[in-house]
Amino acid sequence: MSNRFVEKLRGFAALSDEDVALLVGATAKTRTIAPRQDLIREGDRPGPRRSR
């Protein structure tokens, strides 16, 4: 399976198998975000999204 993020990073630095495994795991769960939707707002605390 190809991971575009990992492939892009490989263009800048050598990655070990462990590096690749960690990056693949960190980027495995993706979400689709609608256009013009805030990812984080000024003053928000980082963490899981809560309903407003």
mmCIF entry with sequence, helices, sheets and N, C-alpha, C, O atoms, coordinates in Angstrom:
data_MODEL
# 
_entry.id   MODEL 
# 
_entity.id                         1 
_entity.type                       polymer 
_entity.pdbx_number_of_molecules   1 
# 
_entity_poly.entity_id                      1 
_entity_poly.type                           'polypeptide(L)' 
_entity_poly.nstd_linkage                   no 
_entity_poly.nstd_monomer                   no 
_entity_poly.pdbx_seq_one_letter_code       MSNRFVEKLRGFAALSDEDVALLVGATAKTRTIAPRQDLIREGDRPGPRRSR 
_entity_poly.pdbx_seq_one_letter_code_can   MSNRFVEKLRGFAALSDEDVALLVGATAKTRTIAPRQDLIREGDRPGPRRSR 
_entity_poly.pdbx_strand_id                 A 
# 
loop_
_entity_poly_seq.entity_id 
_entity_poly_seq.num 
_entity_poly_seq.mon_id 
_entity_poly_seq.hetero 
1 1  MET n 
1 2  SER n 
1 3  ASN n 
1 4  ARG n 
1 5  PHE n 
1 6  VAL n 
1 7  GLU n 
1 8  LYS n 
1 9  LEU n 
1 10 ARG n 
1 11 GLY n 
1 12 PHE n 
1 13 ALA n 
1 14 ALA n 
1 15 LEU n 
1 16 SER n 
1 17 ASP n 
1 18 GLU n 
1 19 ASP n 
1 20 VAL n 
1 21 ALA n 
1 22 LEU n 
1 23 LEU n 
1 24 VAL n 
1 25 GLY n 
1 26 ALA n 
1 27 THR n 
1 28 ALA n 
1 29 LYS n 
1 30 THR n 
1 31 ARG n 
1 32 THR n 
1 33 ILE n 
1 34 ALA n 
1 35 PRO n 
1 36 ARG n 
1 37 GLN n 
1 38 ASP n 
1 39 LEU n 
1 40 ILE n 
1 41 ARG n 
1 42 GLU n 
1 43 GLY n 
1 44 ASP n 
1 45 ARG n 
1 46 PRO n 
1 47 GLY n 
1 48 PRO n 
1 49 ARG n 
1 50 ARG n 
1 51 SER n 
1 52 ARG n 
# 
_struct_asym.id          A 
_struct_asym.entity_id   1 
# 
loop_
_struct_conf.conf_type_id 
_struct_conf.id 
_struct_conf.pdbx_PDB_helix_id 
_struct_conf.beg_label_comp_id 
_struct_conf.beg_label_asym_id 
_struct_conf.beg_label_seq_id 
_struct_conf.pdbx_beg_PDB_ins_code 
_struct_conf.end_label_comp_id 
_struct_conf.end_label_asym_id 
_struct_conf.end_label_seq_id 
_struct_conf.pdbx_end_PDB_ins_code 
_struct_conf.beg_auth_comp_id 
_struct_conf.beg_auth_asym_id 
_struct_conf.beg_auth_seq_id 
_struct_conf.end_auth_comp_id 
_struct_conf.end_auth_asym_id 
_struct_conf.end_auth_seq_id 
_struct_conf.pdbx_PDB_helix_class 
_struct_conf.details 
_struct_conf.pdbx_PDB_helix_length 
HELX_P HELX_P1 AA1 ARG A 4  ? ARG A 10 ? ARG A 4  ARG A 10 1 ? 7  
HELX_P HELX_P2 AA2 ASP A 17 ? ALA A 26 ? ASP A 17 ALA A 26 1 ? 10 
# 
_struct_conf_type.id          HELX_P 
_struct_conf_type.criteria    ? 
_struct_conf_type.reference   ? 
# 
loop_
_atom_site.group_PDB 
_atom_site.id 
_atom_site.type_symbol 
_atom_site.label_atom_id 
_atom_site.label_alt_id 
_atom_site.label_comp_id 
_atom_site.label_asym_id 
_atom_site.label_entity_id 
_atom_site.label_seq_id 
_atom_site.pdbx_PDB_ins_code 
_atom_site.Cartn_x 
_atom_site.Cartn_y 
_atom_site.Cartn_z 
_atom_site.occupancy 
_atom_site.B_iso_or_equiv 
_atom_site.pdbx_formal_charge 
_atom_site.auth_seq_id 
_atom_site.auth_comp_id 
_atom_site.auth_asym_id 
_atom_site.auth_atom_id 
_atom_site.pdbx_PDB_model_num 
ATOM 1   N N  . MET A 1 1  ? 0.842   -1.174 0.000  1.00 0.00 ? 1  MET A N  1 
ATOM 2   C CA . MET A 1 1  ? 0.000   0.000  0.000  1.00 0.00 ? 1  MET A CA 1 
ATOM 3   C C  . MET A 1 1  ? 0.886   1.234  0.000  1.00 0.00 ? 1  MET A C  1 
ATOM 4   O O  . MET A 1 1  ? 1.861   1.308  0.748  1.00 0.00 ? 1  MET A O  1 
ATOM 5   N N  . SER A 1 2  ? 0.550   2.186  -0.826 1.00 0.00 ? 2  SER A N  1 
ATOM 6   C CA . SER A 1 2  ? 1.329   3.408  -0.941 1.00 0.00 ? 2  SER A CA 1 
ATOM 7   C C  . SER A 1 2  ? 0.740   4.487  -0.032 1.00 0.00 ? 2  SER A C  1 
ATOM 8   O O  . SER A 1 2  ? -0.477  4.656  0.033  1.00 0.00 ? 2  SER A O  1 
ATOM 9   N N  . ASN A 1 3  ? 1.599   5.204  0.657  1.00 0.00 ? 3  ASN A N  1 
ATOM 10  C CA . ASN A 1 3  ? 1.196   6.312  1.507  1.00 0.00 ? 3  ASN A CA 1 
ATOM 11  C C  . ASN A 1 3  ? 1.865   7.555  0.944  1.00 0.00 ? 3  ASN A C  1 
ATOM 12  O O  . ASN A 1 3  ? 3.088   7.686  0.999  1.00 0.00 ? 3  ASN A O  1 
ATOM 13  N N  . ARG A 1 4  ? 1.070   8.465  0.405  1.00 0.00 ? 4  ARG A N  1 
ATOM 14  C CA . ARG A 1 4  ? 1.621   9.638  -0.282 1.00 0.00 ? 4  ARG A CA 1 
ATOM 15  C C  . ARG A 1 4  ? 2.442   10.515 0.664  1.00 0.00 ? 4  ARG A C  1 
ATOM 16  O O  . ARG A 1 4  ? 3.449   11.094 0.258  1.00 0.00 ? 4  ARG A O  1 
ATOM 17  N N  . PHE A 1 5  ? 2.015   10.613 1.915  1.00 0.00 ? 5  PHE A N  1 
ATOM 18  C CA . PHE A 1 5  ? 2.746   11.410 2.895  1.00 0.00 ? 5  PHE A CA 1 
ATOM 19  C C  . PHE A 1 5  ? 4.145   10.837 3.127  1.00 0.00 ? 5  PHE A C  1 
ATOM 20  O O  . PHE A 1 5  ? 5.133   11.570 3.132  1.00 0.00 ? 5  PHE A O  1 
ATOM 21  N N  . VAL A 1 6  ? 4.215   9.531  3.316  1.00 0.00 ? 6  VAL A N  1 
ATOM 22  C CA . VAL A 1 6  ? 5.512   8.870  3.539  1.00 0.00 ? 6  VAL A CA 1 
ATOM 23  C C  . VAL A 1 6  ? 6.392   9.035  2.303  1.00 0.00 ? 6  VAL A C  1 
ATOM 24  O O  . VAL A 1 6  ? 7.584   9.320  2.423  1.00 0.00 ? 6  VAL A O  1 
ATOM 25  N N  . GLU A 1 7  ? 5.820   8.859  1.137  1.00 0.00 ? 7  GLU A N  1 
ATOM 26  C CA . GLU A 1 7  ? 6.603   9.008  -0.089 1.00 0.00 ? 7  GLU A CA 1 
ATOM 27  C C  . GLU A 1 7  ? 7.155   10.422 -0.220 1.00 0.00 ? 7  GLU A C  1 
ATOM 28  O O  . GLU A 1 7  ? 8.297   10.602 -0.642 1.00 0.00 ? 7  GLU A O  1 
ATOM 29  N N  . LYS A 1 8  ? 6.363   11.420 0.137  1.00 0.00 ? 8  LYS A N  1 
ATOM 30  C CA . LYS A 1 8  ? 6.833   12.803 0.076  1.00 0.00 ? 8  LYS A CA 1 
ATOM 31  C C  . LYS A 1 8  ? 7.990   13.009 1.054  1.00 0.00 ? 8  LYS A C  1 
ATOM 32  O O  . LYS A 1 8  ? 8.996   13.621 0.697  1.00 0.00 ? 8  LYS A O  1 
ATOM 33  N N  . LEU A 1 9  ? 7.859   12.505 2.279  1.00 0.00 ? 9  LEU A N  1 
ATOM 34  C CA . LEU A 1 9  ? 8.937   12.646 3.264  1.00 0.00 ? 9  LEU A CA 1 
ATOM 35  C C  . LEU A 1 9  ? 10.214  11.944 2.814  1.00 0.00 ? 9  LEU A C  1 
ATOM 36  O O  . LEU A 1 9  ? 11.316  12.418 3.088  1.00 0.00 ? 9  LEU A O  1 
ATOM 37  N N  . ARG A 1 10 ? 10.067  10.823 2.129  1.00 0.00 ? 10 ARG A N  1 
ATOM 38  C CA . ARG A 1 10 ? 11.252  10.107 1.621  1.00 0.00 ? 10 ARG A CA 1 
ATOM 39  C C  . ARG A 1 10 ? 12.054  10.955 0.634  1.00 0.00 ? 10 ARG A C  1 
ATOM 40  O O  . ARG A 1 10 ? 13.241  10.705 0.422  1.00 0.00 ? 10 ARG A O  1 
ATOM 41  N N  . GLY A 1 11 ? 11.422  11.939 0.042  1.00 0.00 ? 11 GLY A N  1 
ATOM 42  C CA . GLY A 1 11 ? 12.127  12.845 -0.855 1.00 0.00 ? 11 GLY A CA 1 
ATOM 43  C C  . GLY A 1 11 ? 13.058  13.798 -0.117 1.00 0.00 ? 11 GLY A C  1 
ATOM 44  O O  . GLY A 1 11 ? 13.942  14.401 -0.725 1.00 0.00 ? 11 GLY A O  1 
ATOM 45  N N  . PHE A 1 12 ? 12.863  13.934 1.185  1.00 0.00 ? 12 PHE A N  1 
ATOM 46  C CA . PHE A 1 12 ? 13.668  14.857 1.988  1.00 0.00 ? 12 PHE A CA 1 
ATOM 47  C C  . PHE A 1 12 ? 14.658  14.162 2.909  1.00 0.00 ? 12 PHE A C  1 
ATOM 48  O O  . PHE A 1 12 ? 15.683  14.741 3.270  1.00 0.00 ? 12 PHE A O  1 
ATOM 49  N N  . ALA A 1 13 ? 14.357  12.911 3.295  1.00 0.00 ? 13 ALA A N  1 
ATOM 50  C CA . ALA A 1 13 ? 15.228  12.217 4.243  1.00 0.00 ? 13 ALA A CA 1 
ATOM 51  C C  . ALA A 1 13 ? 15.045  10.708 4.100  1.00 0.00 ? 13 ALA A C  1 
ATOM 52  O O  . ALA A 1 13 ? 13.998  10.224 3.670  1.00 0.00 ? 13 ALA A O  1 
ATOM 53  N N  . ALA A 1 14 ? 16.090  9.988  4.474  1.00 0.00 ? 14 ALA A N  1 
ATOM 54  C CA . ALA A 1 14 ? 15.999  8.535  4.500  1.00 0.00 ? 14 ALA A CA 1 
ATOM 55  C C  . ALA A 1 14 ? 15.137  8.124  5.690  1.00 0.00 ? 14 ALA A C  1 
ATOM 56  O O  . ALA A 1 14 ? 15.292  8.659  6.787  1.00 0.00 ? 14 ALA A O  1 
ATOM 57  N N  . LEU A 1 15 ? 14.229  7.172  5.472  1.00 0.00 ? 15 LEU A N  1 
ATOM 58  C CA . LEU A 1 15 ? 13.356  6.697  6.543  1.00 0.00 ? 15 LEU A CA 1 
ATOM 59  C C  . LEU A 1 15 ? 13.601  5.217  6.781  1.00 0.00 ? 15 LEU A C  1 
ATOM 60  O O  . LEU A 1 15 ? 13.662  4.421  5.844  1.00 0.00 ? 15 LEU A O  1 
ATOM 61  N N  . SER A 1 16 ? 13.738  4.869  8.038  1.00 0.00 ? 16 SER A N  1 
ATOM 62  C CA . SER A 1 16 ? 13.904  3.461  8.381  1.00 0.00 ? 16 SER A CA 1 
ATOM 63  C C  . SER A 1 16 ? 12.554  2.760  8.304  1.00 0.00 ? 16 SER A C  1 
ATOM 64  O O  . SER A 1 16 ? 11.517  3.417  8.212  1.00 0.00 ? 16 SER A O  1 
ATOM 65  N N  . ASP A 1 17 ? 12.561  1.439  8.340  1.00 0.00 ? 17 ASP A N  1 
ATOM 66  C CA . ASP A 1 17 ? 11.314  0.680  8.332  1.00 0.00 ? 17 ASP A CA 1 
ATOM 67  C C  . ASP A 1 17 ? 10.458  1.060  9.542  1.00 0.00 ? 17 ASP A C  1 
ATOM 68  O O  . ASP A 1 17 ? 9.233   1.126  9.443  1.00 0.00 ? 17 ASP A O  1 
ATOM 69  N N  . GLU A 1 18 ? 11.103  1.307  10.679 1.00 0.00 ? 18 GLU A N  1 
ATOM 70  C CA . GLU A 1 18 ? 10.380  1.712  11.886 1.00 0.00 ? 18 GLU A CA 1 
ATOM 71  C C  . GLU A 1 18 ? 9.733   3.089  11.692 1.00 0.00 ? 18 GLU A C  1 
ATOM 72  O O  . GLU A 1 18 ? 8.591   3.306  12.096 1.00 0.00 ? 18 GLU A O  1 
ATOM 73  N N  . ASP A 1 19 ? 10.471  4.012  11.073 1.00 0.00 ? 19 ASP A N  1 
ATOM 74  C CA . ASP A 1 19 ? 9.910   5.333  10.781 1.00 0.00 ? 19 ASP A CA 1 
ATOM 75  C C  . ASP A 1 19 ? 8.669   5.205  9.908  1.00 0.00 ? 19 ASP A C  1 
ATOM 76  O O  . ASP A 1 19 ? 7.640   5.819  10.191 1.00 0.00 ? 19 ASP A O  1 
ATOM 77  N N  . VAL A 1 20 ? 8.764   4.419  8.862  1.00 0.00 ? 20 VAL A N  1 
ATOM 78  C CA . VAL A 1 20 ? 7.654   4.238  7.927  1.00 0.00 ? 20 VAL A CA 1 
ATOM 79  C C  . VAL A 1 20 ? 6.452   3.635  8.655  1.00 0.00 ? 20 VAL A C  1 
ATOM 80  O O  . VAL A 1 20 ? 5.323   4.088  8.467  1.00 0.00 ? 20 VAL A O  1 
ATOM 81  N N  . ALA A 1 21 ? 6.687   2.629  9.476  1.00 0.00 ? 21 ALA A N  1 
ATOM 82  C CA . ALA A 1 21 ? 5.593   1.985  10.210 1.00 0.00 ? 21 ALA A CA 1 
ATOM 83  C C  . ALA A 1 21 ? 4.890   2.981  11.133 1.00 0.00 ? 21 ALA A C  1 
ATOM 84  O O  . ALA A 1 21 ? 3.662   2.992  11.209 1.00 0.00 ? 21 ALA A O  1 
ATOM 85  N N  . LEU A 1 22 ? 5.654   3.809  11.828 1.00 0.00 ? 22 LEU A N  1 
ATOM 86  C CA . LEU A 1 22 ? 5.062   4.810  12.721 1.00 0.00 ? 22 LEU A CA 1 
ATOM 87  C C  . LEU A 1 22 ? 4.265   5.853  11.939 1.00 0.00 ? 22 LEU A C  1 
ATOM 88  O O  . LEU A 1 22 ? 3.170   6.237  12.352 1.00 0.00 ? 22 LEU A O  1 
ATOM 89  N N  . LEU A 1 23 ? 4.803   6.306  10.827 1.00 0.00 ? 23 LEU A N  1 
ATOM 90  C CA . LEU A 1 23 ? 4.105   7.301  10.004 1.00 0.00 ? 23 LEU A CA 1 
ATOM 91  C C  . LEU A 1 23 ? 2.831   6.736  9.387  1.00 0.00 ? 23 LEU A C  1 
ATOM 92  O O  . LEU A 1 23 ? 1.806   7.416  9.346  1.00 0.00 ? 23 LEU A O  1 
ATOM 93  N N  . VAL A 1 24 ? 2.890   5.517  8.918  1.00 0.00 ? 24 VAL A N  1 
ATOM 94  C CA . VAL A 1 24 ? 1.706   4.881  8.341  1.00 0.00 ? 24 VAL A CA 1 
ATOM 95  C C  . VAL A 1 24 ? 0.626   4.745  9.413  1.00 0.00 ? 24 VAL A C  1 
ATOM 96  O O  . VAL A 1 24 ? -0.547  5.007  9.147  1.00 0.00 ? 24 VAL A O  1 
ATOM 97  N N  . GLY A 1 25 ? 1.012   4.342  10.612 1.00 0.00 ? 25 GLY A N  1 
ATOM 98  C CA . GLY A 1 25 ? 0.048   4.222  11.706 1.00 0.00 ? 25 GLY A CA 1 
ATOM 99  C C  . GLY A 1 25 ? -0.559  5.558  12.094 1.00 0.00 ? 25 GLY A C  1 
ATOM 100 O O  . GLY A 1 25 ? -1.751  5.643  12.388 1.00 0.00 ? 25 GLY A O  1 
ATOM 101 N N  . ALA A 1 26 ? 0.262   6.606  12.094 1.00 0.00 ? 26 ALA A N  1 
ATOM 102 C CA . ALA A 1 26 ? -0.207  7.938  12.485 1.00 0.00 ? 26 ALA A CA 1 
ATOM 103 C C  . ALA A 1 26 ? -1.130  8.560  11.442 1.00 0.00 ? 26 ALA A C  1 
ATOM 104 O O  . ALA A 1 26 ? -1.932  9.434  11.773 1.00 0.00 ? 26 ALA A O  1 
ATOM 105 N N  . THR A 1 27 ? -1.029  8.128  10.200 1.00 0.00 ? 27 THR A N  1 
ATOM 106 C CA . THR A 1 27 ? -1.843  8.713  9.137  1.00 0.00 ? 27 THR A CA 1 
ATOM 107 C C  . THR A 1 27 ? -2.915  7.755  8.619  1.00 0.00 ? 27 THR A C  1 
ATOM 108 O O  . THR A 1 27 ? -3.535  8.027  7.591  1.00 0.00 ? 27 THR A O  1 
ATOM 109 N N  . ALA A 1 28 ? -3.140  6.647  9.307  1.00 0.00 ? 28 ALA A N  1 
ATOM 110 C CA . ALA A 1 28 ? -4.079  5.626  8.821  1.00 0.00 ? 28 ALA A CA 1 
ATOM 111 C C  . ALA A 1 28 ? -5.532  6.068  8.908  1.00 0.00 ? 28 ALA A C  1 
ATOM 112 O O  . ALA A 1 28 ? -6.324  5.741  8.025  1.00 0.00 ? 28 ALA A O  1 
ATOM 113 N N  . LYS A 1 29 ? -5.898  6.803  9.950  1.00 0.00 ? 29 LYS A N  1 
ATOM 114 C CA . LYS A 1 29 ? -7.291  7.213  10.140 1.00 0.00 ? 29 LYS A CA 1 
ATOM 115 C C  . LYS A 1 29 ? -7.472  8.620  9.585  1.00 0.00 ? 29 LYS A C  1 
ATOM 116 O O  . LYS A 1 29 ? -6.947  9.585  10.139 1.00 0.00 ? 29 LYS A O  1 
ATOM 117 N N  . THR A 1 30 ? -8.209  8.730  8.500  1.00 0.00 ? 30 THR A N  1 
ATOM 118 C CA . THR A 1 30 ? -8.421  10.030 7.869  1.00 0.00 ? 30 THR A CA 1 
ATOM 119 C C  . THR A 1 30 ? -9.884  10.434 7.959  1.00 0.00 ? 30 THR A C  1 
ATOM 120 O O  . THR A 1 30 ? -10.771 9.596  8.126  1.00 0.00 ? 30 THR A O  1 
ATOM 121 N N  . ARG A 1 31 ? -10.112 11.728 7.846  1.00 0.00 ? 31 ARG A N  1 
ATOM 122 C CA . ARG A 1 31 ? -11.476 12.269 7.804  1.00 0.00 ? 31 ARG A CA 1 
ATOM 123 C C  . ARG A 1 31 ? -11.555 13.253 6.651  1.00 0.00 ? 31 ARG A C  1 
ATOM 124 O O  . ARG A 1 31 ? -10.569 13.905 6.309  1.00 0.00 ? 31 ARG A O  1 
ATOM 125 N N  . THR A 1 32 ? -12.724 13.354 6.061  1.00 0.00 ? 32 THR A N  1 
ATOM 126 C CA . THR A 1 32 ? -12.954 14.332 5.015  1.00 0.00 ? 32 THR A CA 1 
ATOM 127 C C  . THR A 1 32 ? -13.531 15.583 5.658  1.00 0.00 ? 32 THR A C  1 
ATOM 128 O O  . THR A 1 32 ? -14.502 15.511 6.412  1.00 0.00 ? 32 THR A O  1 
ATOM 129 N N  . ILE A 1 33 ? -12.937 16.718 5.362  1.00 0.00 ? 33 ILE A N  1 
ATOM 130 C CA . ILE A 1 33 ? -13.368 17.994 5.912  1.00 0.00 ? 33 ILE A CA 1 
ATOM 131 C C  . ILE A 1 33 ? -13.996 18.812 4.792  1.00 0.00 ? 33 ILE A C  1 
ATOM 132 O O  . ILE A 1 33 ? -13.426 18.940 3.708  1.00 0.00 ? 33 ILE A O  1 
ATOM 133 N N  . ALA A 1 34 ? -15.162 19.357 5.062  1.00 0.00 ? 34 ALA A N  1 
ATOM 134 C CA . ALA A 1 34 ? -15.860 20.170 4.060  1.00 0.00 ? 34 ALA A CA 1 
ATOM 135 C C  . ALA A 1 34 ? -15.095 21.466 3.810  1.00 0.00 ? 34 ALA A C  1 
ATOM 136 O O  . ALA A 1 34 ? -14.388 21.949 4.695  1.00 0.00 ? 34 ALA A O  1 
ATOM 137 N N  . PRO A 1 35 ? -15.230 22.028 2.617  1.00 0.00 ? 35 PRO A N  1 
ATOM 138 C CA . PRO A 1 35 ? -14.593 23.313 2.341  1.00 0.00 ? 35 PRO A CA 1 
ATOM 139 C C  . PRO A 1 35 ? -15.090 24.383 3.311  1.00 0.00 ? 35 PRO A C  1 
ATOM 140 O O  . PRO A 1 35 ? -16.244 24.367 3.739  1.00 0.00 ? 35 PRO A O  1 
ATOM 141 N N  . ARG A 1 36 ? -14.197 25.308 3.648  1.00 0.00 ? 36 ARG A N  1 
ATOM 142 C CA . ARG A 1 36 ? -14.495 26.446 4.523  1.00 0.00 ? 36 ARG A CA 1 
ATOM 143 C C  . ARG A 1 36 ? -14.891 26.045 5.941  1.00 0.00 ? 36 ARG A C  1 
ATOM 144 O O  . ARG A 1 36 ? -15.561 26.811 6.634  1.00 0.00 ? 36 ARG A O  1 
ATOM 145 N N  . GLN A 1 37 ? -14.486 24.856 6.378  1.00 0.00 ? 37 GLN A N  1 
ATOM 146 C CA . GLN A 1 37 ? -14.752 24.396 7.738  1.00 0.00 ? 37 GLN A CA 1 
ATOM 147 C C  . GLN A 1 37 ? -13.490 24.602 8.561  1.00 0.00 ? 37 GLN A C  1 
ATOM 148 O O  . GLN A 1 37 ? -12.400 24.212 8.141  1.00 0.00 ? 37 GLN A O  1 
ATOM 149 N N  . ASP A 1 38 ? -13.632 25.211 9.727  1.00 0.00 ? 38 ASP A N  1 
ATOM 150 C CA . ASP A 1 38 ? -12.482 25.433 10.603 1.00 0.00 ? 38 ASP A CA 1 
ATOM 151 C C  . ASP A 1 38 ? -11.961 24.107 11.136 1.00 0.00 ? 38 ASP A C  1 
ATOM 152 O O  . ASP A 1 38 ? -12.742 23.253 11.557 1.00 0.00 ? 38 ASP A O  1 
ATOM 153 N N  . LEU A 1 39 ? -10.652 23.933 11.118 1.00 0.00 ? 39 LEU A N  1 
ATOM 154 C CA . LEU A 1 39 ? -10.043 22.754 11.724 1.00 0.00 ? 39 LEU A CA 1 
ATOM 155 C C  . LEU A 1 39 ? -9.825  22.995 13.208 1.00 0.00 ? 39 LEU A C  1 
ATOM 156 O O  . LEU A 1 39 ? -9.989  22.089 14.025 1.00 0.00 ? 39 LEU A O  1 
ATOM 157 N N  . ILE A 1 40 ? -9.458  24.213 13.547 1.00 0.00 ? 40 ILE A N  1 
ATOM 158 C CA . ILE A 1 40 ? -9.302  24.633 14.942 1.00 0.00 ? 40 ILE A CA 1 
ATOM 159 C C  . ILE A 1 40 ? -9.544  26.135 14.955 1.00 0.00 ? 40 ILE A C  1 
ATOM 160 O O  . ILE A 1 40 ? -9.178  26.844 14.018 1.00 0.00 ? 40 ILE A O  1 
ATOM 161 N N  . ARG A 1 41 ? -10.152 26.599 16.005 1.00 0.00 ? 41 ARG A N  1 
ATOM 162 C CA . ARG A 1 41 ? -10.446 28.023 16.123 1.00 0.00 ? 41 ARG A CA 1 
ATOM 163 C C  . ARG A 1 41 ? -9.547  28.634 17.178 1.00 0.00 ? 41 ARG A C  1 
ATOM 164 O O  . ARG A 1 41 ? -9.160  27.970 18.139 1.00 0.00 ? 41 ARG A O  1 
ATOM 165 N N  . GLU A 1 42 ? -9.220  29.898 16.996 1.00 0.00 ? 42 GLU A N  1 
ATOM 166 C CA . GLU A 1 42 ? -8.374  30.589 17.951 1.00 0.00 ? 42 GLU A CA 1 
ATOM 167 C C  . GLU A 1 42 ? -9.002  30.483 19.338 1.00 0.00 ? 42 GLU A C  1 
ATOM 168 O O  . GLU A 1 42 ? -10.187 30.764 19.521 1.00 0.00 ? 42 GLU A O  1 
ATOM 169 N N  . GLY A 1 43 ? -8.196  30.078 20.301 1.00 0.00 ? 43 GLY A N  1 
ATOM 170 C CA . GLY A 1 43 ? -8.656  29.945 21.676 1.00 0.00 ? 43 GLY A CA 1 
ATOM 171 C C  . GLY A 1 43 ? -9.132  28.546 22.030 1.00 0.00 ? 43 GLY A C  1 
ATOM 172 O O  . GLY A 1 43 ? -9.275  28.229 23.211 1.00 0.00 ? 43 GLY A O  1 
ATOM 173 N N  . ASP A 1 44 ? -9.384  27.693 21.027 1.00 0.00 ? 44 ASP A N  1 
ATOM 174 C CA . ASP A 1 44 ? -9.798  26.318 21.308 1.00 0.00 ? 44 ASP A CA 1 
ATOM 175 C C  . ASP A 1 44 ? -8.640  25.534 21.896 1.00 0.00 ? 44 ASP A C  1 
ATOM 176 O O  . ASP A 1 44 ? -7.479  25.766 21.559 1.00 0.00 ? 44 ASP A O  1 
ATOM 177 N N  . ARG A 1 45 ? -8.968  24.615 22.769 1.00 0.00 ? 45 ARG A N  1 
ATOM 178 C CA . ARG A 1 45 ? -7.954  23.700 23.300 1.00 0.00 ? 45 ARG A CA 1 
ATOM 179 C C  . ARG A 1 45 ? -7.836  22.513 22.353 1.00 0.00 ? 45 ARG A C  1 
ATOM 180 O O  . ARG A 1 45 ? -8.846  22.025 21.844 1.00 0.00 ? 45 ARG A O  1 
ATOM 181 N N  . PRO A 1 46 ? -6.617  22.045 22.111 1.00 0.00 ? 46 PRO A N  1 
ATOM 182 C CA . PRO A 1 46 ? -6.467  20.865 21.242 1.00 0.00 ? 46 PRO A CA 1 
ATOM 183 C C  . PRO A 1 46 ? -7.071  19.636 21.903 1.00 0.00 ? 46 PRO A C  1 
ATOM 184 O O  . PRO A 1 46 ? -7.073  19.517 23.128 1.00 0.00 ? 46 PRO A O  1 
ATOM 185 N N  . GLY A 1 47 ? -7.568  18.748 21.108 1.00 0.00 ? 47 GLY A N  1 
ATOM 186 C CA . GLY A 1 47 ? -8.142  17.508 21.632 1.00 0.00 ? 47 GLY A CA 1 
ATOM 187 C C  . GLY A 1 47 ? -9.316  17.076 20.783 1.00 0.00 ? 47 GLY A C  1 
ATOM 188 O O  . GLY A 1 47 ? -9.557  17.648 19.720 1.00 0.00 ? 47 GLY A O  1 
ATOM 189 N N  . PRO A 1 48 ? -10.053 16.071 21.239 1.00 0.00 ? 48 PRO A N  1 
ATOM 190 C CA . PRO A 1 48 ? -11.195 15.583 20.465 1.00 0.00 ? 48 PRO A CA 1 
ATOM 191 C C  . PRO A 1 48 ? -12.231 16.674 20.257 1.00 0.00 ? 48 PRO A C  1 
ATOM 192 O O  . PRO A 1 48 ? -12.436 17.538 21.110 1.00 0.00 ? 48 PRO A O  1 
ATOM 193 N N  . ARG A 1 49 ? -12.870 16.612 19.113 1.00 0.00 ? 49 ARG A N  1 
ATOM 194 C CA . ARG A 1 49 ? -13.888 17.615 18.772 1.00 0.00 ? 49 ARG A CA 1 
ATOM 195 C C  . ARG A 1 49 ? -15.104 17.434 19.666 1.00 0.00 ? 49 ARG A C  1 
ATOM 196 O O  . ARG A 1 49 ? -15.560 16.313 19.891 1.00 0.00 ? 49 ARG A O  1 
ATOM 197 N N  . ARG A 1 50 ? -15.618 18.532 20.165 1.00 0.00 ? 50 ARG A N  1 
ATOM 198 C CA . ARG A 1 50 ? -16.821 18.509 20.987 1.00 0.00 ? 50 ARG A CA 1 
ATOM 199 C C  . ARG A 1 50 ? -17.925 19.271 20.286 1.00 0.00 ? 50 ARG A C  1 
ATOM 200 O O  . ARG A 1 50 ? -17.664 20.224 19.551 1.00 0.00 ? 50 ARG A O  1 
ATOM 201 N N  . SER A 1 51 ? -19.152 18.853 20.514 1.00 0.00 ? 51 SER A N  1 
ATOM 202 C CA . SER A 1 51 ? -20.303 19.558 19.935 1.00 0.00 ? 51 SER A CA 1 
ATOM 203 C C  . SER A 1 51 ? -20.429 20.931 20.570 1.00 0.00 ? 51 SER A C  1 
ATOM 204 O O  . SER A 1 51 ? -20.098 21.132 21.739 1.00 0.00 ? 51 SER A O  1 
ATOM 205 N N  . ARG A 1 52 ? -20.913 21.863 19.775 1.00 0.00 ? 52 ARG A N  1 
ATOM 206 C CA . ARG A 1 52 ? -21.121 23.232 20.282 1.00 0.00 ? 52 ARG A CA 1 
ATOM 207 C C  . ARG A 1 52 ? -22.578 23.490 20.450 1.00 0.00 ? 52 ARG A C  1 
ATOM 208 O O  . ARG A 1 52 ? -22.968 24.581 20.865 1.00 0.00 ? 52 ARG A O  1 
# 
